[in-house]
Short mmCIF file of C-alpha atoms in Angstrom, two decimals:
data_model
loop_
_atom_site.label_atom_id
_atom_site.label_comp_id
_atom_site.label_asym_id
_atom_site.label_seq_id
_atom_site.Cartn_x
_atom_site.Cartn_y
_atom_site.Cartn_z
CA MET A 488 97.81 156.47 -219.03
CA VAL A 489 98.44 158.50 -215.89
CA TRP A 490 96.24 160.78 -213.74
CA ALA A 491 97.36 163.37 -211.22
CA GLY A 492 96.24 166.64 -209.74
CA ILE A 493 98.17 169.79 -208.89
CA GLY A 494 97.76 172.73 -206.57
CA TYR A 495 99.80 175.86 -206.05
CA ASP A 496 101.52 174.41 -202.98
CA GLY A 497 101.22 170.67 -203.58
CA ARG A 498 100.09 167.80 -205.74
CA THR A 499 98.29 164.49 -205.58
CA SER A 500 99.96 161.16 -205.93
CA LEU A 501 99.95 159.59 -209.39
CA HIS A 502 97.45 157.04 -210.53
CA VAL A 503 98.75 154.77 -213.29
CA TYR A 504 96.12 152.87 -215.20
CA GLU A 505 96.83 149.35 -216.35
CA PRO A 506 97.87 149.20 -220.01
CA GLY A 507 94.87 149.02 -222.32
CA THR A 508 92.41 150.33 -219.73
CA LYS A 509 89.44 152.12 -221.23
CA VAL A 510 88.62 154.71 -218.59
CA ALA A 511 84.92 154.85 -217.82
CA GLY A 512 83.14 156.09 -214.69
CA ASP A 513 84.10 153.18 -212.42
CA GLU A 514 87.78 153.37 -213.38
CA TYR A 515 87.80 157.14 -212.85
CA ILE A 516 86.16 156.79 -209.42
CA ASP A 517 88.76 154.16 -208.51
CA CYS A 518 91.48 156.60 -209.59
CA MET A 519 90.07 159.40 -207.41
CA GLU A 520 89.76 157.01 -204.46
CA GLN A 521 93.35 155.81 -204.84
CA ALA A 522 95.08 159.11 -205.70
CA LEU A 523 92.89 162.14 -204.93
CA LEU A 524 91.34 161.28 -201.56
CA PRO A 525 94.56 160.02 -199.93
CA SER A 526 96.31 163.18 -201.15
CA ILE A 527 93.61 165.32 -199.58
CA ASP A 528 93.79 163.35 -196.33
CA ASN A 529 97.60 163.47 -196.18
CA ARG A 530 98.26 167.20 -195.95
CA GLU A 531 101.90 166.95 -197.02
CA TYR A 532 100.74 166.16 -200.55
CA LEU A 533 98.08 168.51 -201.87
CA PHE A 534 97.74 171.03 -199.03
CA PRO A 535 101.09 171.16 -197.21
CA LYS A 536 100.33 174.65 -195.88
CA GLY A 537 96.86 173.67 -194.68
CA GLU A 538 93.60 173.33 -196.52
CA PRO A 539 92.61 176.56 -198.26
CA ASN A 540 89.27 178.25 -197.68
CA LYS A 541 88.31 177.45 -201.25
CA TRP A 542 89.73 175.31 -204.03
CA ILE A 543 88.60 174.21 -207.46
CA TYR A 544 88.39 170.62 -208.59
CA MET A 545 88.81 171.18 -212.32
CA GLN A 546 88.23 168.49 -214.89
CA ASP A 547 87.54 168.60 -218.58
CA GLY A 548 84.51 167.27 -220.42
CA ALA A 549 85.77 163.70 -220.88
CA GLY A 550 82.93 161.19 -220.85
CA CYS A 551 84.22 159.43 -217.74
CA HIS A 552 84.08 162.76 -215.84
CA GLN A 553 80.43 163.25 -216.74
CA SER A 554 78.86 159.93 -215.82
CA LYS A 555 76.06 160.01 -213.25
CA LYS A 556 78.10 157.75 -210.97
CA VAL A 557 81.06 160.13 -211.04
CA ILE A 558 78.88 163.17 -210.37
CA GLN A 559 77.29 161.36 -207.41
CA TRP A 560 80.74 160.34 -206.11
CA ILE A 561 82.02 163.93 -206.32
CA ARG A 562 78.93 165.22 -204.53
CA LYS A 563 79.39 162.65 -201.78
CA ASN A 564 83.16 162.91 -201.34
CA LEU A 565 84.10 166.47 -202.28
CA THR A 566 81.08 168.66 -201.58
CA GLY A 567 78.27 169.06 -199.09
CA ASP A 568 77.46 167.17 -195.92
CA GLY A 569 79.52 164.10 -195.22
CA ALA A 570 82.28 165.06 -197.65
CA ARG A 571 85.76 163.74 -196.94
CA VAL A 572 87.03 167.27 -197.48
CA ALA A 573 86.95 169.57 -194.46
CA THR A 574 86.65 172.73 -196.56
CA PRO A 575 82.93 173.40 -196.91
CA SER A 576 83.45 175.60 -199.95
CA VAL A 577 85.05 173.19 -202.39
CA ASN A 578 84.27 174.76 -205.73
CA TRP A 579 83.23 171.97 -208.07
CA ARG A 580 80.49 172.86 -210.46
CA GLU A 581 78.46 170.30 -212.31
CA ASP A 582 78.42 172.68 -215.25
CA GLY A 583 82.18 173.23 -214.91
CA PRO A 584 83.30 171.19 -217.93
CA HIS A 585 80.96 173.28 -220.08
CA LYS A 586 82.48 176.46 -218.68
CA TRP A 587 86.11 175.49 -219.36
CA PRO A 588 87.04 175.95 -223.04
CA SER A 589 86.96 172.42 -224.40
CA ASN A 590 89.61 172.85 -227.07
CA SER A 591 92.13 174.92 -225.20
CA PRO A 592 94.67 173.08 -223.08
CA ASP A 593 96.19 176.54 -222.56
CA CYS A 594 93.59 177.09 -219.82
CA ASN A 595 94.75 174.17 -217.70
CA PRO A 596 98.27 174.44 -216.28
CA ILE A 597 98.60 170.68 -215.81
CA GLU A 598 98.73 170.21 -219.59
CA ASN A 599 102.10 171.98 -219.69
CA LEU A 600 103.24 170.01 -216.66
CA TRP A 601 102.46 166.76 -218.50
CA ALA A 602 104.88 167.80 -221.26
CA TYR A 603 107.58 168.59 -218.67
CA PHE A 604 106.89 165.26 -216.93
CA GLN A 605 106.90 163.31 -220.19
CA ASP A 606 110.30 164.78 -221.14
CA ALA A 607 111.75 163.74 -217.76
CA VAL A 608 110.43 160.17 -218.18
CA ALA A 609 111.55 159.89 -221.82
CA LYS A 610 115.19 160.46 -220.82
CA GLU A 611 115.25 157.09 -219.02
CA ASP A 612 115.13 153.60 -220.51
CA PRO A 613 113.10 151.29 -218.25
CA LYS A 614 113.20 147.60 -219.19
CA THR A 615 110.15 146.36 -217.29
CA THR A 616 106.68 147.61 -216.43
CA GLU A 617 107.69 147.82 -212.77
CA GLN A 618 110.78 149.90 -213.63
CA PHE A 619 108.54 152.16 -215.72
CA ARG A 620 106.06 152.64 -212.85
CA THR A 621 108.92 153.43 -210.45
CA LEU A 622 110.36 155.89 -212.96
CA LEU A 623 106.98 157.61 -213.33
CA ASP A 624 106.63 158.02 -209.58
CA ASP A 625 110.23 159.22 -209.13
CA ALA A 626 109.94 161.73 -211.99
CA TRP A 627 106.65 163.07 -210.60
CA TRP A 628 108.03 163.77 -207.14
CA LYS A 629 111.26 165.26 -208.52
CA ILE A 630 109.36 168.06 -210.25
CA ASP A 631 110.14 171.16 -208.24
CA GLN A 632 107.01 172.81 -206.84
CA ASP A 633 108.30 176.11 -208.24
CA VAL A 634 107.72 174.69 -211.74
CA ILE A 635 104.04 174.21 -210.83
CA LYS A 636 103.84 177.65 -209.21
CA ASN A 637 105.29 179.21 -212.37
CA LEU A 638 102.55 177.53 -214.41
CA TYR A 639 99.96 179.12 -212.13
CA HIS A 640 101.66 182.51 -212.46
CA SER A 641 101.54 182.15 -216.24
CA MET A 642 97.75 181.84 -216.31
CA HIS A 643 96.96 185.55 -216.57
CA PRO A 644 98.99 186.10 -219.76
CA ARG A 645 97.81 182.72 -221.10
CA LEU A 646 94.19 183.78 -220.80
CA HIS A 647 94.92 187.01 -222.67
CA HIS A 648 96.44 184.90 -225.48
CA VAL A 649 93.47 182.52 -225.49
CA ILE A 650 91.05 185.45 -225.74
CA ALA A 651 93.10 187.01 -228.55
CA ALA A 652 93.12 183.64 -230.36
CA GLU A 653 89.34 183.34 -229.86
CA GLY A 654 89.76 180.11 -227.89
CA LYS A 655 92.05 178.41 -230.36
CA MET A 656 95.55 177.09 -229.59
CA THR A 657 98.23 179.56 -228.60
CA LYS A 658 102.00 179.45 -228.26
CA TYR A 659 101.55 178.00 -224.77
#
C-alpha cells in the first residue's frame, strides 16, 4: 500500500506501508509525518513555485482519516496557530470527507494517477522487496508533472460527467 499527494506544480514523496499493515490513525499520522510534512518543508517537492495563498488538503472518508487523533494532528500541523505550514489559509475542512462524493473516484485526480503509476510499476519485474521499493520511488519521480497538470485540467469536464451520472462512475 502506498500513499502520496499531488499538487498542480509538485507532489509529495511516497510513503510505502509495510506489507500487511492495517492503516489506522497512528499509521496514517506516521505517513503524513514522513511524507507530507517533509514535502511541504522542502519546496522543490510540493510547492516548487512557492507556497500558494490557499491549498486544499483533500482526503476521502476512510476511517483512518476520521479518527480524533488524525483530526487533532491536522489541526496542529496544517491549520491555525503553530502549524508547520506557512500559508494561514490552508483549506482543510473537518466536514470535507462528507462533502466529497464518497463513491466517485472521478472527483479526485490522484485516482487516475494511481492507474498510470501502477502501469509503470507493473512493466518491471523486481525480485526483492528492496528492488520493489526502489522501483516504486523511481516510477513516482519519473511521472512528468504535465501528466498531473492534465489531470487537473480534466476536472471541469469530469465534474460535468459526474453530475450527469448522478454521482455514479463515469468513463473517467
